[in-house]
């Protein structure tokens, strides 16, 4: 994770450490004593001790557990604090044969009040969106439907965007941010809204004159046409997640337009043989600020092809003309 583009979201980090089994035994003070965990794979659990035990023991029989966060968002107002992230991870079982690794991905949302200097999380939502590899290693998990689609015995989802998205919980963010962070947050809102099929939220991401090359749909012009096409494109794929790493933010001299370069993270291959972080594609996203100082997407362009952080300096950061 390129930490220069992210605030220190300590509760999300503590969650990852606890869930992957890398936390100290007393590292549960980030949770409120009456915390509730709503998860798609393990159901609902209440109380700090029970939530901590579930997270710490979720991979008890597995080795080499790793959980990585992307798309982190943090918002607060006078009453509520909310933090969210996409996550992807892997685990294995030593000596279980050739096909002994499982991968998984999902979304986490955590909420707290704002009456404490360090927010104590009172509500956790954990949605597992997809798994791959040796899924049988995830013993006791309620696995996502994925290709099979919804069926009558499928458990309720843990995250409902219209109720749980950070931008719905805290519409006006009182947390101090920069233009650079606001531009990144706008793309994260776009990715979240598309992946969660929250098209009311999705409609807030674009300017009226937006356009772009949306692979595999091609060139689309106009906010209404973009939303209509992307809604039809998204609905057959409920497990979709746009993992993205902001690689460069270029605020233009007028301070009312910007270009964001986002690396497309492929969970199955995040590093090359030399250990460098790599991305399976990149987005060139143009943004513009309206009279209310809100950023929206005016251009989006998806460019396939592997690249590393060393290649970012060669990417064009000018807004396309006559789009």
CSV table of C-alpha atoms in Angstrom, one decimal:
chain,number,residue,atom,x,y,z
A,1,UNK,CA,0.0,0.0,0.0
A,2,UNK,CA,1.3,3.4,-0.9
A,3,UNK,CA,1.0,5.0,2.5
A,4,UNK,CA,1.5,8.5,1.3
A,5,UNK,CA,-2.0,8.5,-0.1
A,6,UNK,CA,-3.7,7.1,3.1
A,7,UNK,CA,-4.4,8.3,6.5
A,8,UNK,CA,-3.5,6.1,9.4
A,9,UNK,CA,-6.7,4.1,9.9
A,10,UNK,CA,-5.6,2.3,13.0
A,11,UNK,CA,-8.8,0.4,13.7
A,12,UNK,CA,-8.7,-1.2,10.2
A,13,UNK,CA,-5.0,-2.1,10.8
A,14,UNK,CA,-5.9,-3.7,14.2
A,15,UNK,CA,-8.7,-5.6,12.5
A,16,UNK,CA,-6.3,-7.1,9.9
A,17,UNK,CA,-3.8,-8.0,12.6
A,18,UNK,CA,-6.4,-9.7,14.7
A,19,UNK,CA,-8.1,-11.6,11.9
A,20,UNK,CA,-4.8,-12.9,10.4
A,21,UNK,CA,-3.6,-14.0,13.9
A,22,UNK,CA,-0.8,-11.5,14.1
A,23,UNK,CA,-2.1,-9.5,17.0
A,24,UNK,CA,-1.1,-9.6,20.6
A,25,UNK,CA,-3.5,-11.4,22.9
A,26,UNK,CA,-4.5,-8.1,24.6
A,27,UNK,CA,-4.9,-6.2,21.4
A,28,UNK,CA,-8.6,-5.7,21.6
A,29,UNK,CA,-8.9,-2.3,23.1
A,30,UNK,CA,-9.9,-0.8,19.7
A,31,UNK,CA,-13.3,-2.6,20.2
A,32,UNK,CA,-16.1,-1.3,22.4
A,33,UNK,CA,-17.1,-3.9,25.1
A,34,UNK,CA,-20.5,-4.3,23.5
A,35,UNK,CA,-19.3,-4.5,19.9
A,36,UNK,CA,-21.3,-6.5,17.4
A,37,UNK,CA,-19.8,-8.2,14.3
A,38,UNK,CA,-22.1,-9.0,11.4
A,39,UNK,CA,-20.3,-11.3,8.9
A,40,UNK,CA,-21.5,-13.1,5.8
A,41,UNK,CA,-19.3,-16.1,6.5
A,42,UNK,CA,-19.8,-16.7,10.3
A,43,UNK,CA,-23.0,-14.9,11.2
A,44,UNK,CA,-23.5,-12.4,14.0
A,45,UNK,CA,-21.4,-12.3,17.2
A,46,UNK,CA,-21.7,-9.8,20.2
A,47,UNK,CA,-19.3,-8.7,22.8
A,48,UNK,CA,-15.6,-7.8,22.7
A,49,UNK,CA,-14.3,-11.2,23.9
A,50,UNK,CA,-16.5,-13.1,21.5
A,51,UNK,CA,-15.7,-11.0,18.5
A,52,UNK,CA,-12.0,-11.1,19.3
A,53,UNK,CA,-12.1,-14.9,19.7
A,54,UNK,CA,-13.9,-15.4,16.4
A,55,UNK,CA,-11.5,-13.2,14.5
A,56,UNK,CA,-8.4,-14.7,16.1
A,57,UNK,CA,-9.5,-18.3,15.5
A,58,UNK,CA,-11.0,-17.9,12.1
A,59,UNK,CA,-7.8,-19.3,10.4
A,60,UNK,CA,-6.6,-21.4,13.4
A,61,UNK,CA,-5.9,-24.5,11.3
A,62,UNK,CA,-4.2,-22.6,8.5
A,63,UNK,CA,-0.7,-21.2,7.9
A,64,UNK,CA,0.8,-18.2,6.1
A,65,UNK,CA,-2.3,-16.1,6.6
A,66,UNK,CA,-2.1,-12.7,5.0
A,67,UNK,CA,-4.8,-10.0,4.7
A,68,UNK,CA,-4.2,-6.8,2.7
A,69,UNK,CA,-6.3,-3.7,2.7
A,70,UNK,CA,-7.0,-1.4,-0.3
A,71,UNK,CA,-9.5,1.4,-1.0
A,72,UNK,CA,-9.5,2.7,2.5
A,73,UNK,CA,-12.0,5.4,3.4
A,74,UNK,CA,-12.4,7.3,6.7
A,75,UNK,CA,-15.2,9.8,7.5
A,76,UNK,CA,-16.6,11.5,10.6
A,77,UNK,CA,-19.0,14.1,11.7
A,78,UNK,CA,-20.2,15.3,15.1
A,79,UNK,CA,-21.9,12.0,15.9
A,80,UNK,CA,-20.5,9.2,13.8
A,81,UNK,CA,-17.1,7.8,12.8
A,82,UNK,CA,-16.9,5.3,9.9
A,83,UNK,CA,-14.0,3.5,8.2
A,84,UNK,CA,-14.2,1.0,5.4
A,85,UNK,CA,-11.8,-0.9,3.1
A,86,UNK,CA,-11.6,-3.6,0.5
A,87,UNK,CA,-9.5,-6.6,1.5
A,88,UNK,CA,-7.9,-9.6,-0.1
A,89,UNK,CA,-5.9,-12.4,1.5
A,90,UNK,CA,-4.6,-15.9,1.3
A,91,UNK,CA,-3.9,-18.8,3.6
A,92,UNK,CA,-2.6,-22.3,3.2
A,93,UNK,CA,-2.2,-25.6,5.1
A,94,UNK,CA,1.2,-27.1,5.4
A,95,UNK,CA,1.5,-30.7,4.1
A,96,UNK,CA,-2.0,-30.8,2.6
A,97,UNK,CA,-0.8,-31.5,-0.9
A,98,UNK,CA,-0.2,-29.6,-4.0
A,99,UNK,CA,-3.4,-27.5,-4.1
A,100,UNK,CA,-3.2,-26.2,-0.6
A,101,UNK,CA,-3.8,-22.4,-0.9
A,102,UNK,CA,-7.0,-20.5,-0.8
A,103,UNK,CA,-7.6,-16.9,-1.6
A,104,UNK,CA,-10.5,-14.7,-0.5
A,105,UNK,CA,-11.7,-11.1,-0.8
A,106,UNK,CA,-14.3,-8.9,0.6
A,107,UNK,CA,-15.3,-5.6,2.3
A,108,UNK,CA,-15.2,-4.4,5.9
A,109,UNK,CA,-17.1,-1.4,7.4
A,110,UNK,CA,-16.6,-0.3,11.0
A,111,UNK,CA,-18.4,2.3,13.0
A,112,UNK,CA,-17.8,4.2,16.2
A,113,UNK,CA,-19.1,7.2,18.1
A,114,UNK,CA,-17.0,10.4,18.1
A,115,UNK,CA,-17.0,11.0,21.9
A,116,UNK,CA,-13.6,9.4,22.3
A,117,UNK,CA,-10.2,10.6,21.1
A,118,UNK,CA,-9.5,7.1,19.7
A,119,UNK,CA,-12.8,5.7,18.3
A,120,UNK,CA,-13.9,2.5,19.9
A,121,UNK,CA,-15.6,0.3,17.3
A,122,UNK,CA,-19.2,-0.6,18.2
A,123,UNK,CA,-20.3,-2.2,14.9
A,124,UNK,CA,-18.3,-4.3,12.4
A,125,UNK,CA,-19.7,-5.5,9.1
A,126,UNK,CA,-17.6,-8.1,7.1
A,127,UNK,CA,-18.7,-9.3,3.7
A,128,UNK,CA,-16.8,-12.0,1.9
A,129,UNK,CA,-17.4,-11.4,-1.8
A,130,UNK,CA,-15.3,-14.1,-3.4
A,131,UNK,CA,-13.0,-17.1,-2.8
A,132,UNK,CA,-10.7,-19.1,-5.1
A,133,UNK,CA,-8.4,-22.1,-4.9
A,134,UNK,CA,-8.7,-24.7,-2.2
A,135,UNK,CA,-12.0,-23.4,-0.8
A,136,UNK,CA,-12.4,-26.6,1.4
A,137,UNK,CA,-9.7,-25.1,3.7
A,138,UNK,CA,-12.2,-22.5,4.9
A,139,UNK,CA,-13.9,-25.0,7.2
A,140,UNK,CA,-17.1,-23.6,8.8
A,141,UNK,CA,-17.4,-20.7,6.5
A,142,UNK,CA,-20.6,-19.8,4.7
A,143,UNK,CA,-19.1,-19.3,1.3
A,144,UNK,CA,-20.4,-16.6,-1.1
A,145,UNK,CA,-22.8,-17.7,-3.8
A,146,UNK,CA,-20.6,-16.3,-6.6
A,147,UNK,CA,-21.5,-17.9,-9.9
A,148,UNK,CA,-24.4,-19.9,-8.5
A,149,UNK,CA,-26.3,-16.7,-7.7
A,150,UNK,CA,-28.9,-16.3,-4.9
A,151,UNK,CA,-30.8,-19.2,-3.6
A,152,UNK,CA,-33.4,-19.6,-0.8
A,153,UNK,CA,-30.9,-20.8,1.9
A,154,UNK,CA,-28.4,-18.1,1.1
A,155,UNK,CA,-27.7,-16.0,4.2
A,156,UNK,CA,-28.4,-12.3,4.3
A,157,UNK,CA,-25.5,-10.1,3.1
A,158,UNK,CA,-23.5,-8.3,5.9
A,159,UNK,CA,-23.1,-5.1,4.0
A,160,UNK,CA,-26.0,-3.2,2.4
A,161,UNK,CA,-24.6,-0.2,0.6
A,162,UNK,CA,-27.7,1.9,0.9
A,163,UNK,CA,-27.4,1.6,4.7
A,164,UNK,CA,-23.7,0.9,5.3
A,165,UNK,CA,-21.7,2.9,2.8
A,166,UNK,CA,-19.5,5.5,4.5
A,167,UNK,CA,-20.9,8.2,2.3
A,168,UNK,CA,-24.4,7.4,3.5
A,169,UNK,CA,-23.5,7.2,7.1
A,170,UNK,CA,-21.5,10.4,7.1
A,171,UNK,CA,-22.8,12.5,4.1
A,172,UNK,CA,-20.8,15.6,5.1
A,173,UNK,CA,-17.3,14.7,6.1
A,174,UNK,CA,-16.0,16.9,8.9
A,175,UNK,CA,-12.5,15.3,8.9
A,176,UNK,CA,-9.9,17.6,7.4
A,177,UNK,CA,-8.7,16.4,4.0
A,178,UNK,CA,-6.8,17.8,1.0
A,179,UNK,CA,-7.8,18.1,-2.6
A,180,UNK,CA,-5.5,15.1,-3.3
A,181,UNK,CA,-7.3,12.9,-0.8
A,182,UNK,CA,-10.8,14.1,-1.9
A,183,UNK,CA,-9.9,13.1,-5.5
A,184,UNK,CA,-8.9,9.6,-4.3
A,185,UNK,CA,-12.0,9.3,-2.2
A,186,UNK,CA,-14.1,10.2,-5.3
A,187,UNK,CA,-12.7,7.2,-7.2
A,188,UNK,CA,-13.1,4.9,-4.1
A,189,UNK,CA,-16.8,6.0,-4.0
A,190,UNK,CA,-17.1,5.2,-7.7
A,191,UNK,CA,-15.6,1.7,-7.2
A,192,UNK,CA,-17.6,1.0,-4.1
A,193,UNK,CA,-20.9,2.1,-5.7
A,194,UNK,CA,-20.3,0.0,-8.8
A,195,UNK,CA,-19.2,-3.1,-6.9
A,196,UNK,CA,-22.1,-2.8,-4.4
A,197,UNK,CA,-24.6,-2.0,-7.1
A,198,UNK,CA,-25.6,1.2,-5.3
A,199,UNK,CA,-26.5,3.2,-8.3
A,200,UNK,CA,-27.9,6.1,-6.4
A,201,UNK,CA,-24.4,6.6,-4.9
A,202,UNK,CA,-22.9,5.8,-8.3
A,203,UNK,CA,-24.8,8.7,-9.9
A,204,UNK,CA,-23.0,11.1,-7.6
A,205,UNK,CA,-19.6,10.3,-9.0
A,206,UNK,CA,-19.9,11.8,-12.5
A,207,UNK,CA,-20.2,15.3,-14.0
A,208,UNK,CA,-23.0,15.8,-16.5
A,209,UNK,CA,-20.5,16.0,-19.4
A,210,UNK,CA,-18.4,13.0,-18.3
A,211,UNK,CA,-17.1,10.6,-20.9
A,212,UNK,CA,-14.5,7.8,-21.2
A,213,UNK,CA,-13.4,4.5,-22.6
A,214,UNK,CA,-15.0,1.9,-20.3
A,215,UNK,CA,-13.5,-1.5,-21.1
A,216,UNK,CA,-15.1,-3.7,-22.4
A,217,UNK,CA,-18.0,-1.4,-23.2
A,218,UNK,CA,-16.1,1.1,-25.3
A,219,UNK,CA,-16.4,4.9,-25.4
A,220,UNK,CA,-19.5,6.3,-23.6
A,221,UNK,CA,-20.4,10.0,-23.4
A,222,UNK,CA,-22.8,11.6,-20.9
A,223,UNK,CA,-23.5,10.9,-17.2
A,224,UNK,CA,-26.9,9.3,-17.9
A,225,UNK,CA,-25.5,7.0,-20.6
A,226,UNK,CA,-22.5,6.0,-18.4
A,227,UNK,CA,-24.8,5.1,-15.5
A,228,UNK,CA,-27.2,3.1,-17.7
A,229,UNK,CA,-24.5,1.1,-19.3
A,230,UNK,CA,-22.5,0.4,-16.2
A,231,UNK,CA,-25.7,-0.7,-14.3
A,232,UNK,CA,-26.4,-3.3,-17.0
A,233,UNK,CA,-22.8,-4.4,-17.1
A,234,UNK,CA,-22.5,-4.8,-13.3
A,235,UNK,CA,-25.6,-6.8,-12.4
A,236,UNK,CA,-24.5,-10.3,-13.5
A,237,UNK,CA,-21.3,-10.2,-11.4
A,238,UNK,CA,-22.1,-9.7,-7.7
A,239,UNK,CA,-18.6,-10.7,-6.6
A,240,UNK,CA,-16.9,-7.9,-8.5
A,241,UNK,CA,-14.4,-5.8,-6.6
A,242,UNK,CA,-12.3,-3.0,-8.1
A,243,UNK,CA,-9.1,-3.1,-6.0
A,244,UNK,CA,-7.2,0.1,-6.7
A,245,UNK,CA,-4.0,1.8,-5.6
A,246,UNK,CA,-3.7,5.5,-6.2
A,247,UNK,CA,-0.3,6.0,-7.8
A,248,UNK,CA,-0.3,9.7,-8.7
A,249,UNK,CA,-2.6,12.7,-8.1
A,250,UNK,CA,-2.0,15.7,-10.3
A,251,UNK,CA,-4.0,18.8,-9.2
A,252,UNK,CA,-4.0,21.2,-12.1
A,253,UNK,CA,-2.9,24.8,-11.6
A,254,UNK,CA,-6.5,26.1,-11.6
A,255,UNK,CA,-7.2,23.8,-8.5
A,256,UNK,CA,-10.5,22.9,-10.2
A,257,UNK,CA,-9.3,19.9,-12.3
A,258,UNK,CA,-7.1,16.9,-11.7
A,259,UNK,CA,-5.8,13.7,-13.1
A,260,UNK,CA,-5.7,10.5,-10.9
A,261,UNK,CA,-3.6,7.5,-11.9
A,262,UNK,CA,-4.9,4.3,-10.2
A,263,UNK,CA,-3.2,0.9,-10.4
A,264,UNK,CA,-5.6,-2.0,-10.8
A,265,UNK,CA,-4.6,-4.6,-8.2
A,266,UNK,CA,-4.9,-8.2,-9.2
A,267,UNK,CA,-5.2,-10.1,-5.9
A,268,UNK,CA,-3.6,-13.3,-7.4
A,269,UNK,CA,-0.4,-11.4,-8.5
A,270,UNK,CA,0.6,-8.3,-6.5
A,271,UNK,CA,4.4,-8.6,-6.9
A,272,UNK,CA,6.8,-9.6,-9.6
A,273,UNK,CA,9.7,-12.1,-9.3
A,274,UNK,CA,11.9,-9.3,-8.0
A,275,UNK,CA,9.5,-8.3,-5.2
A,276,UNK,CA,8.2,-5.1,-6.8
A,277,UNK,CA,4.6,-4.1,-6.5
A,278,UNK,CA,2.8,-4.6,-9.8
A,279,UNK,CA,-0.6,-3.8,-11.2
A,280,UNK,CA,-2.6,-5.5,-14.0
A,281,UNK,CA,-3.8,-2.3,-15.6
A,282,UNK,CA,-4.2,1.3,-14.8
A,283,UNK,CA,-6.9,4.0,-14.9
A,284,UNK,CA,-6.4,7.6,-16.0
A,285,UNK,CA,-9.2,9.4,-14.3
A,286,UNK,CA,-10.0,13.1,-14.9
A,287,UNK,CA,-11.8,15.0,-12.2
A,288,UNK,CA,-13.3,18.4,-11.9
A,289,UNK,CA,-14.5,20.5,-9.0
A,290,UNK,CA,-18.0,22.2,-9.0
A,291,UNK,CA,-19.1,25.4,-7.4
A,292,UNK,CA,-19.7,23.6,-4.1
A,293,UNK,CA,-16.1,22.3,-4.0
A,294,UNK,CA,-17.2,18.7,-4.7
A,295,UNK,CA,-15.0,16.6,-7.1
A,296,UNK,CA,-16.6,14.4,-9.7
A,297,UNK,CA,-15.3,12.2,-12.6
A,298,UNK,CA,-15.3,13.9,-16.0
A,299,UNK,CA,-13.1,11.3,-17.8
A,300,UNK,CA,-12.3,7.7,-17.2
A,301,UNK,CA,-9.9,5.5,-19.2
A,302,UNK,CA,-8.9,1.9,-18.5
A,303,UNK,CA,-5.5,0.8,-19.8
A,304,UNK,CA,-4.7,-2.9,-19.6
A,305,UNK,CA,-1.1,-4.2,-19.2
A,306,UNK,CA,1.2,-4.9,-16.3
A,307,UNK,CA,3.1,-2.1,-14.8
A,308,UNK,CA,5.2,-1.4,-11.7
A,309,UNK,CA,5.6,1.8,-9.7
A,310,UNK,CA,8.7,2.5,-11.8
A,311,UNK,CA,6.5,2.9,-14.9
A,312,UNK,CA,4.2,5.5,-13.4
A,313,UNK,CA,6.4,8.5,-14.3
A,314,UNK,CA,5.8,7.8,-18.0
A,315,UNK,CA,2.0,7.9,-17.8
A,316,UNK,CA,0.4,11.0,-19.4
A,317,UNK,CA,-1.3,13.2,-16.8
A,318,UNK,CA,-3.0,15.7,-19.0
A,319,UNK,CA,-6.8,15.9,-19.4
A,320,UNK,CA,-8.0,14.8,-22.8
A,321,UNK,CA,-9.3,17.6,-25.0
A,322,UNK,CA,-12.5,17.3,-27.0
A,323,UNK,CA,-13.7,14.4,-24.9
